[in-house]
Coordinates of C-alpha atoms in Angstrom, one line a residue:
X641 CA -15.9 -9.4 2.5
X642 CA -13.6 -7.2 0.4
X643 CA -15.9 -4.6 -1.1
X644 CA -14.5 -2.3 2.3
X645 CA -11.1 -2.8 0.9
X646 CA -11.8 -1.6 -2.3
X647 CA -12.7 1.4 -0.5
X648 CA -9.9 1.1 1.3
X649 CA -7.3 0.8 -1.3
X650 CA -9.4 3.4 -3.1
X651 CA -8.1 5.8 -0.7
X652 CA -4.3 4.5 -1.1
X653 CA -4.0 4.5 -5.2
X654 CA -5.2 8.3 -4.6
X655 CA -2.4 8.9 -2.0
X656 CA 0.0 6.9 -4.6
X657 CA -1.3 9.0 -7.9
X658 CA -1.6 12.5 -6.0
X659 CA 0.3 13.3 -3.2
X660 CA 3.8 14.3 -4.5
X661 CA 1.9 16.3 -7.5
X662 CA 0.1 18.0 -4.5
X663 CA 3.2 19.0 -2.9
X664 CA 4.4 20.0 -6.3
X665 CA 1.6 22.3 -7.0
X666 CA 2.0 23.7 -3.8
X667 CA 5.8 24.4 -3.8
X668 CA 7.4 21.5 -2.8
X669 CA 11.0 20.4 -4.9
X670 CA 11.2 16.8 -5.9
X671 CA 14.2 16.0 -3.9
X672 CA 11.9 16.9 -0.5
X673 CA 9.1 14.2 -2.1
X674 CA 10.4 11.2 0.4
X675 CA 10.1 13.4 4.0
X676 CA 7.0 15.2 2.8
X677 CA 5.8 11.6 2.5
X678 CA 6.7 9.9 5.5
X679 CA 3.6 9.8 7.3
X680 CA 2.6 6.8 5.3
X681 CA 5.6 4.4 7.1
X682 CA 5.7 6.1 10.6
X683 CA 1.7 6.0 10.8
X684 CA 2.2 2.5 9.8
X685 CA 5.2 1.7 12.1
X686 CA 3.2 2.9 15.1
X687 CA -0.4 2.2 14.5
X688 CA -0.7 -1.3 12.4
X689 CA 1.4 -3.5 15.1
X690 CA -0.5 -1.8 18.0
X691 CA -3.9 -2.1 16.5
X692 CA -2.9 -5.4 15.6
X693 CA -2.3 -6.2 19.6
X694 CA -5.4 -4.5 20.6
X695 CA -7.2 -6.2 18.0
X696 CA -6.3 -9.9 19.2
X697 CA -7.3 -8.8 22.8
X698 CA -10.6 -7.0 22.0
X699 CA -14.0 -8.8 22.6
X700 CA -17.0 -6.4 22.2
X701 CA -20.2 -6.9 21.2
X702 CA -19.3 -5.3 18.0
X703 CA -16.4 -8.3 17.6
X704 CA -12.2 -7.5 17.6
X705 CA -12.1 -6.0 14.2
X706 CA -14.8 -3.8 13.7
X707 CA -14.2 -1.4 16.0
X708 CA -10.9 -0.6 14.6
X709 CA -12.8 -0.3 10.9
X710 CA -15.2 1.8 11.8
X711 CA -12.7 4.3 13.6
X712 CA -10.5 4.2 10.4
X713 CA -12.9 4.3 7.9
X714 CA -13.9 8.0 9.6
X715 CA -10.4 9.5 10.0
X716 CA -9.6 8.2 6.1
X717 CA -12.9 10.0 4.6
X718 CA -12.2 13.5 6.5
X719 CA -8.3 13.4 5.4
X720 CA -9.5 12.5 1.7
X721 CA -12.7 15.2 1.6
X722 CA -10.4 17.8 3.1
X723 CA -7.0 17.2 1.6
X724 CA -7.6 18.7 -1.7
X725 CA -8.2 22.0 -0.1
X726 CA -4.9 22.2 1.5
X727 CA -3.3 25.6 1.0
X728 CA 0.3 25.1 2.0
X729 CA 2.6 22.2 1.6
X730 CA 2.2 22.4 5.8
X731 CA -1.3 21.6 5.9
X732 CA -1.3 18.6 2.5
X733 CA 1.2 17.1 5.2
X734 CA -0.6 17.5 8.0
X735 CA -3.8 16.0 6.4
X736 CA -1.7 13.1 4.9
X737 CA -0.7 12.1 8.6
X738 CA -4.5 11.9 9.8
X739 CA -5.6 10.2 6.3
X740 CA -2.6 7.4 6.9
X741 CA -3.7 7.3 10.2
X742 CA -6.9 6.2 9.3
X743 CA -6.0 4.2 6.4
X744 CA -3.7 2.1 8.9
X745 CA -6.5 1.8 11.6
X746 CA -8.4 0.0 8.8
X747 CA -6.0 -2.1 6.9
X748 CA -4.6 -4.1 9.8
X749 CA -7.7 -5.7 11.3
X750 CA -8.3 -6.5 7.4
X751 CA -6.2 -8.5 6.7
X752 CA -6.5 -10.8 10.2
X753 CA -10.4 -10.2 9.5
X754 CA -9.3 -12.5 6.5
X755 CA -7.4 -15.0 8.5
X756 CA -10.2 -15.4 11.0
X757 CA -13.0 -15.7 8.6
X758 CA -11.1 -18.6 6.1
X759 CA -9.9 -21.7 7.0
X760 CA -5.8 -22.5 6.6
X761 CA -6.3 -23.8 3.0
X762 CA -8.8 -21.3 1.8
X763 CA -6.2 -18.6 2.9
X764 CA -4.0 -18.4 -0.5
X765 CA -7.4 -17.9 -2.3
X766 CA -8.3 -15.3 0.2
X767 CA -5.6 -13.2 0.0
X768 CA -4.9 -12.8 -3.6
X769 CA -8.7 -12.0 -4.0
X770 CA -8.1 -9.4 -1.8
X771 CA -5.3 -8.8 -4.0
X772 CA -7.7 -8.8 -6.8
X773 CA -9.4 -5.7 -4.9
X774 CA -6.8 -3.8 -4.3
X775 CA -6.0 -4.1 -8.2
X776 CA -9.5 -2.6 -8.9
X777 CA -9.9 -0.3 -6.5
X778 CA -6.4 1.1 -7.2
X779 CA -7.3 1.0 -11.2
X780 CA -10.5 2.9 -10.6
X781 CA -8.5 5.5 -8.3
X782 CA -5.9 6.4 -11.1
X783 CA -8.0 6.0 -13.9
X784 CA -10.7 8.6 -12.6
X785 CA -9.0 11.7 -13.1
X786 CA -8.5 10.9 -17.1
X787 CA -12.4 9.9 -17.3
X788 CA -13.1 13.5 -15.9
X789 CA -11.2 15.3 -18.4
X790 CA -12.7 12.9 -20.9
X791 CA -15.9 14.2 -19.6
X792 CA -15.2 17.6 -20.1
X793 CA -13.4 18.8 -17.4
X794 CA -10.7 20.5 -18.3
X795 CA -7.1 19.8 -17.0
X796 CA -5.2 22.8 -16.3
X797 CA -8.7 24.4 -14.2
X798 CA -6.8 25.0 -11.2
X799 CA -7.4 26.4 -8.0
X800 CA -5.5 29.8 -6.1
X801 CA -3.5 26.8 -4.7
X802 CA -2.9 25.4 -8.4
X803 CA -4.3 22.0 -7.3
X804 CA -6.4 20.6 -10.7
X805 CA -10.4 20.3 -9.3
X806 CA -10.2 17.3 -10.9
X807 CA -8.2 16.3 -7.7
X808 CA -10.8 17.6 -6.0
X809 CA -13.6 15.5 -7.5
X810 CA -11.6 12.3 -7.2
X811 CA -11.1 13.0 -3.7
X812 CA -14.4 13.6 -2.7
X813 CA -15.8 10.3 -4.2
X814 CA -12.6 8.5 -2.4
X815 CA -13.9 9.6 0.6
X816 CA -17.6 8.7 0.1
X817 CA -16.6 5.4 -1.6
X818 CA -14.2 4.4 1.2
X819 CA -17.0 5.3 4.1
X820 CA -19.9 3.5 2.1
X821 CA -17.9 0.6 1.3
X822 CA -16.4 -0.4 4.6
X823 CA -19.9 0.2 6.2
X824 CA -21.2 -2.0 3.8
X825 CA -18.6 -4.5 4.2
X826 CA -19.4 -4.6 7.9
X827 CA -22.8 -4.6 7.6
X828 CA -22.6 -7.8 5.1
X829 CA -20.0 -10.4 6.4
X830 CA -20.0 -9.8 9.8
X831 CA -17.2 -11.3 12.2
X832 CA -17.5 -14.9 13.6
X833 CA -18.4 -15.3 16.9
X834 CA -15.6 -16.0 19.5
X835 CA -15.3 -19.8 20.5
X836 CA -15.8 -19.8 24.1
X837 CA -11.8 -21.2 24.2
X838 CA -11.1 -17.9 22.5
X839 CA -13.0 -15.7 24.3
X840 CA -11.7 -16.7 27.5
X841 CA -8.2 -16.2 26.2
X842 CA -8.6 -12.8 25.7
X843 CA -10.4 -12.3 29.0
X844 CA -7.7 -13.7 30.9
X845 CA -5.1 -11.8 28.8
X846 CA -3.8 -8.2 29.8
X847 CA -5.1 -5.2 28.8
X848 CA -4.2 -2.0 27.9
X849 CA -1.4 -0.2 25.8
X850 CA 1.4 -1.3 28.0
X851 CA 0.1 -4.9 27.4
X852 CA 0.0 -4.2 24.1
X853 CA 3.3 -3.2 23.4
X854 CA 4.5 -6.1 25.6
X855 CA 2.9 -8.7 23.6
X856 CA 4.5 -6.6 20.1
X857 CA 8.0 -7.5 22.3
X858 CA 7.3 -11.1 22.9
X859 CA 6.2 -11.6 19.2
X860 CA 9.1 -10.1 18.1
X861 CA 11.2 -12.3 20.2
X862 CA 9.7 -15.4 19.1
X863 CA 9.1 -14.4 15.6
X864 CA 9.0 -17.4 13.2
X865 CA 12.3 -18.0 11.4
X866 CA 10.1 -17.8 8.1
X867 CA 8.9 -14.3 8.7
X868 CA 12.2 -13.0 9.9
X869 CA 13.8 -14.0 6.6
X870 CA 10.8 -12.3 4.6
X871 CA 12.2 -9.3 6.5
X872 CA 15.0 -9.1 3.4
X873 CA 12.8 -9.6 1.0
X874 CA 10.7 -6.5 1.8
X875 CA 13.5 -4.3 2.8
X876 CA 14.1 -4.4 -1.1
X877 CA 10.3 -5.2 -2.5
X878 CA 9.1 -1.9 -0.3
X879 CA 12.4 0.5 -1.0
X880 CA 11.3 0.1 -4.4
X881 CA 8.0 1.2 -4.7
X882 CA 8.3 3.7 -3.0
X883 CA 10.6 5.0 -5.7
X884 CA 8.3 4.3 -8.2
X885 CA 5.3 5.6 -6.2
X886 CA 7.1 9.2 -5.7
X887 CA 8.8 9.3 -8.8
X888 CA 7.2 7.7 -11.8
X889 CA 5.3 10.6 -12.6
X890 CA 8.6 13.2 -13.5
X891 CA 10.0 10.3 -15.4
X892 CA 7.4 10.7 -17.6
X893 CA 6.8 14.2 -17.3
X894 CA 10.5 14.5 -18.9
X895 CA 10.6 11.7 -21.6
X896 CA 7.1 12.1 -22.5
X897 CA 6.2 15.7 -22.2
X898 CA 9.5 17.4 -22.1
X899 CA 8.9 19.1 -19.0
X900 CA 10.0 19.7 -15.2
X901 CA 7.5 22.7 -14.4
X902 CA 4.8 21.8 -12.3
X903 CA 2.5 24.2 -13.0
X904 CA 2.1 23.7 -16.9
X905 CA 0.0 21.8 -18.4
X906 CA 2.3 19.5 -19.9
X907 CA 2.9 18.7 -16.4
X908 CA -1.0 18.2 -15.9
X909 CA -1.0 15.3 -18.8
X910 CA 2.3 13.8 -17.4
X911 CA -0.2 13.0 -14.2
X912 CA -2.8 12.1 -16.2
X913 CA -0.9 9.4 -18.0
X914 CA 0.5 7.8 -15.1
X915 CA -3.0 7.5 -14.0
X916 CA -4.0 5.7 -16.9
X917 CA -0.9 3.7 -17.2
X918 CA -1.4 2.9 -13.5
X919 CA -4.7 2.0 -13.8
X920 CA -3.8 -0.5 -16.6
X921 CA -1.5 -2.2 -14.5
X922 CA -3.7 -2.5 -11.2
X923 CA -5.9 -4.1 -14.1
X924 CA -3.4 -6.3 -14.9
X925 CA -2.9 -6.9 -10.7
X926 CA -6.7 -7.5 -11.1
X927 CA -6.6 -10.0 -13.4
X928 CA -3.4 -11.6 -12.4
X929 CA -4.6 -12.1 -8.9
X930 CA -6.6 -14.7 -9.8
X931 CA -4.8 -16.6 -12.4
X932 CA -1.9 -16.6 -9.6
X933 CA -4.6 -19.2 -7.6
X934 CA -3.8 -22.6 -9.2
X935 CA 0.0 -21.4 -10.0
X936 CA 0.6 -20.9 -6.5
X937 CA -1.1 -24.6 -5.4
X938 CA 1.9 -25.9 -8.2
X939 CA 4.1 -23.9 -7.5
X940 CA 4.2 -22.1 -4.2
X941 CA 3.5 -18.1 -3.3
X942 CA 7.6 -18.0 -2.8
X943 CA 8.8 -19.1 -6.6
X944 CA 5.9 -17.1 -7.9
X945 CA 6.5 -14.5 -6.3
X946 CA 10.1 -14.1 -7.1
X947 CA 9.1 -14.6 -10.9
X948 CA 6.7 -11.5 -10.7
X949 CA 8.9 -9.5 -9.0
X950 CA 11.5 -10.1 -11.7
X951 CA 8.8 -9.0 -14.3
X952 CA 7.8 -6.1 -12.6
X953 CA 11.7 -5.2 -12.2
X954 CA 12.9 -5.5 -15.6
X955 CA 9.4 -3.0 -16.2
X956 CA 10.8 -0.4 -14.4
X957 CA 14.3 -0.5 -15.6
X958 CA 12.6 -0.1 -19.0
X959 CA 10.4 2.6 -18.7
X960 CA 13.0 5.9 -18.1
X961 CA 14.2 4.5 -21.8
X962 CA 10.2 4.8 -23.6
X963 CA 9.4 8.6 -25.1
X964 CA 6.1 7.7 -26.7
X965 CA 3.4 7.4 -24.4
X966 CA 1.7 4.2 -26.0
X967 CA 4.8 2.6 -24.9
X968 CA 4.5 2.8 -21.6
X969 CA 2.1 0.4 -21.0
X970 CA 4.3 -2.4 -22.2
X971 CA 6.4 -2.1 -19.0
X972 CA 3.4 -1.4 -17.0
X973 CA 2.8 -5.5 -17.7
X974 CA 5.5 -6.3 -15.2
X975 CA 4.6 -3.3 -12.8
X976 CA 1.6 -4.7 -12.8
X977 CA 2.4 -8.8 -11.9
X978 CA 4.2 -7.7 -9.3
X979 CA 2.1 -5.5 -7.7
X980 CA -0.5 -8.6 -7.7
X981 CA 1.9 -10.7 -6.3
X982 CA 2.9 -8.7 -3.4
X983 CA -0.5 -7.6 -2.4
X984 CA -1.1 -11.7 -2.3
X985 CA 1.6 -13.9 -2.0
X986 CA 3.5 -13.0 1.0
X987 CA 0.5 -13.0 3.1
X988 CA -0.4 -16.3 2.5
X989 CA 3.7 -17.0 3.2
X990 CA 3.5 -15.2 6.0
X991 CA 0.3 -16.6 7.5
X992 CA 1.2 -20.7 7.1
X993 CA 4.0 -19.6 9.6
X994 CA 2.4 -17.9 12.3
X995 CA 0.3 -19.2 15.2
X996 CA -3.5 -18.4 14.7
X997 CA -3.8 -16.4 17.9
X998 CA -1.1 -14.1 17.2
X999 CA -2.9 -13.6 13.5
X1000 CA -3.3 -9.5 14.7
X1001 CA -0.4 -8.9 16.2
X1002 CA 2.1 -10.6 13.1
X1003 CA 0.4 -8.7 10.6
X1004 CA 1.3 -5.3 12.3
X1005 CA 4.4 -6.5 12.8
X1006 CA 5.2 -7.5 9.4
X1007 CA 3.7 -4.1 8.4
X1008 CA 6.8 -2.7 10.2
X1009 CA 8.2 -5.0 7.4
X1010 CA 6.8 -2.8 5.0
X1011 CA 6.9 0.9 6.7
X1012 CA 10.7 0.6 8.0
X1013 CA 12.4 0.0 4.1
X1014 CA 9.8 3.2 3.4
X1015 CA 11.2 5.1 6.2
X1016 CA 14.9 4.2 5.5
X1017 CA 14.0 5.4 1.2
X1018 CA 13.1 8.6 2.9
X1019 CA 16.2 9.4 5.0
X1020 CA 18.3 8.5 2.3
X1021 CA 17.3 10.1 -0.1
X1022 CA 15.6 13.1 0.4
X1023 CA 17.2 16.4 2.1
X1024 CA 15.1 19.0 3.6
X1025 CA 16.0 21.9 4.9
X1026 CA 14.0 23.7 8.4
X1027 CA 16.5 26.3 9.1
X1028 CA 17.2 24.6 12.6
X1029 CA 17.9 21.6 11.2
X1030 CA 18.4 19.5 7.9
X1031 CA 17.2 16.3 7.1
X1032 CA 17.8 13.4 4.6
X1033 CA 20.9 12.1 3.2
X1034 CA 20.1 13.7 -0.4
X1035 CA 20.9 10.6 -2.7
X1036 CA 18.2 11.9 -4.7
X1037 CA 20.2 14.8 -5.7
X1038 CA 24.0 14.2 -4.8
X1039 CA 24.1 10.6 -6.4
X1040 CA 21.1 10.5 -8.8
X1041 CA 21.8 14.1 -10.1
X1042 CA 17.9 14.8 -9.4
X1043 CA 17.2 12.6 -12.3
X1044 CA 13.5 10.5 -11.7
X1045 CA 15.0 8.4 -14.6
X1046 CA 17.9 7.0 -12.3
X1047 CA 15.5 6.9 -9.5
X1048 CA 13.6 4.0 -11.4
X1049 CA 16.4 2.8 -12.3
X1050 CA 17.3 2.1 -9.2
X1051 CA 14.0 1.2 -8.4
X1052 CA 14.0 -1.3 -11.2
X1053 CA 17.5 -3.0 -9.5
X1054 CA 15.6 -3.2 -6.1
X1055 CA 12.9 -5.1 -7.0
X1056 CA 15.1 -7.9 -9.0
X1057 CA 17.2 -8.0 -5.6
X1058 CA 13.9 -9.0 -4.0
X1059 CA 13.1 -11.7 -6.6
X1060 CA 16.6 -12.8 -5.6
X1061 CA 16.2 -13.1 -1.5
X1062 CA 12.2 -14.2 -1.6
X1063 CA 13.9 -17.6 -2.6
X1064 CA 15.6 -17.8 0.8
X1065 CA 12.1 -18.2 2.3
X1066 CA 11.8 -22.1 2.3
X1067 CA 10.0 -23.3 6.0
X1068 CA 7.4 -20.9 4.9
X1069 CA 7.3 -21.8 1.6
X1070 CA 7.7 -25.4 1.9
X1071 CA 5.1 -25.1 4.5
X1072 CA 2.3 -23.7 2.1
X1073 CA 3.1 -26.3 -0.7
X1074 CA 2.6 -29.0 1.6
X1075 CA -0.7 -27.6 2.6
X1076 CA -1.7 -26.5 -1.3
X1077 CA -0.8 -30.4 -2.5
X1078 CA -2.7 -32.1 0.4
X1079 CA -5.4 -29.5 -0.9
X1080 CA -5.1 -31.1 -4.1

């Protein structure tokens, strides 16, 4: 059931290893990194709560999910097969916004496909296996580049655009991987059949956008008290990665390598080592994942939680400190529990508090959980001048001094605050330890 979101998260750990590079090679500055990226959270804000809605309400011979898949899965190969090609720091851009597009079509009606297909106590299990994908898809997506070079390939091959062509391989099998394997995914474990209860539910329920965006309302509204307080928690969990995401790479570039210059090859192995430091931590996310499965039954997805998150913290306010490169991967340890944890835990949180039918519509929503801290990172602290206009805050440069050190840092601080406020989640928590002892 999760071989299409290996593909999927395939897709994502390229976007997370790539993208600012990309813009790099292409011109961008660093301080510019958070706008140039903000197709990922507005894609997300607008698509995942709507599909989400449409989802819930869609009956067709195909089922409610898979039409949304199949529609995503499309959109996400062409942005990956074509994005490598870009020319200007315009069109990368304009490719990221159709490849988050289809990534978000896709990766709502996953995780509800999970809900619908498990029973209530099955659901921890199935989420931080899904977890466990996301680990190994994202390993394999950042690891790739390195096995290239290690191949033969050699690093600093560039194009007229001064984009590596090993971006350009990797790319081109993300998009043939992320195709194949939600096809495959489809094909394999395909959707229960409605209940005749729930299809005439949907039958009777509106339809249409407008009804759409009035049921996002009414969920909103009545929003369990649980998933509002998670709100906090993510506000801080997101913030920081996206950090991380943008900025881990020039951390290392400049304590490693000694280097700011995109274009040398110093530069080129700074990349390649976050790539392999990243894909030992999505190994460790792999790994995790499923140890986390009888911890959380003792324990509970909240305390866990909070206990990765204060690993993976304490990681990143380490690594702007480590100049030899071996040494990087003993922060990358905590990076790498949390990043388990989050693809995991608060889903199953999240969906012992939420009524069944509404399984679609709450997962786009708490998506906007996730997007909105990503979108508020950006405004803060990039700055980016049009001419007509400037945008961003520039904490990047005013109050960080343009230092990717002090962005992690910061980063680092985030994600302990999050450890901190995940506590405050109790009616969901105590709600899925109930569940996970009468399981026992």
């Amino acid at each position: 059931m999760n071989l299409g979101f290996l593909g999927l998260q395939f897709s994502f750990g390229l976007q997370q290893g790539n993208m600012g590079p990309i813009y790099s090679y292409l011109g961008a500055n660093e301080a510019q990194l958070p706008l140039l990226g903000l197709a990922g959270p507005i894609t997300g804000l607008l698509v995942q709560p709507l599909i989400g809605a449409l989802s819930d309400r869609t009956a067709s011979r195909w089922g409610r999910r898979t039409p949304y898949f199949l529609v995503g899965a499309v959109l996400c190969a062409l942005g990956l097969f074509i994005m490598p090609l870009s020319s200007s720091v315009l069109m990368a851009a304009s490719l990221l916004w159709l490849l988050d597009a289809g990534n978000n079509i896709t990766m709502e009606p996953y995780r509800a496909y999970v809900s619908d297909r498990l029973n209530p106590n099955q659901r921890q299990t199935g989420f931080l296996s899904q977890s466990a994908f996301t680990g190994l898809a994202q390993m394999l997506a950042f690891l790739t580049p390195s096995i290239l070079v290690g191949l033969g390939m050699n690093q600093d091959w560039v194009d007229a655009h001064g984009i590596p062509y090993t971006v350009r391989v990797v790319f081109t099998l993300g998009a043939v991987l992320s195709l194949v394997t939600i096809l495959w995914s489809v094909w394999r474990v395909p959707e229960l059949p409605l209940t005749p209860q729930e299809r005439a539910h949907i039958e009777a329920a509106p339809k249409g956008f407008g009804a759409a965006l009035a049921e996002i309302a009414d969920a909103i509204r009545t929003m369990p008290v649980a998933m509002r307080k998670l709100g906090l928690m993510s506000l801080f969990q997101w913030s920081a990665m996206s950090g991380y995401w943008l900025y881990v790479t020039y951390s290392i570039a400049r304590t490693v390598y000694h280097t700011a210059d995109a274009h040398s090859s110093a530069f080129h192995s700074a990349v390649l080592t976050n790539g392999e430091m990243a894909a030992f931590y999505n190994g460790i996310s792999f790994v995790t994942a499923f140890a986390m499965v009888p911890l959380v039954r003792r324990i509970g997805p909240g305390p866990l939680h909070a206990l990765c998150l204060l690993a993976g913290g304490l990681g990143m306010l380490a690594l702007p400190h480590i100049t030899d490169k071996a040494l990087l991967f003993l922060p990358a340890v905590g990076v790498g529990l949390a990043w388990g944890s989050i693809m995991g835990n608060p889903y199953a949180i999240l969906t012992n508090s939420i009524p069944p039918a509404r399984t679609g519509v709450y997962m786009g929503i708490f998506n906007m959980m996730i997007v909105i801290p990503m979108l508020l990172f950006a405004v803060v602290m990039s700055e980016l001048d049009l001419g007509f206009i400037k945008l961003g805050l520039g904490v990047y440069s005013h109050v960080l001094r343009g230092d990717p050190g002090n962005m992690l840092s910061l980063c680092g601080a985030l994600l302990i605050a999050a450890a901190l406020s995940v506590l405050w989640v109790r009616e969901g928590r105590a709600h899925a330890v109930a569940q996970a002892q009468a399981l026992a």
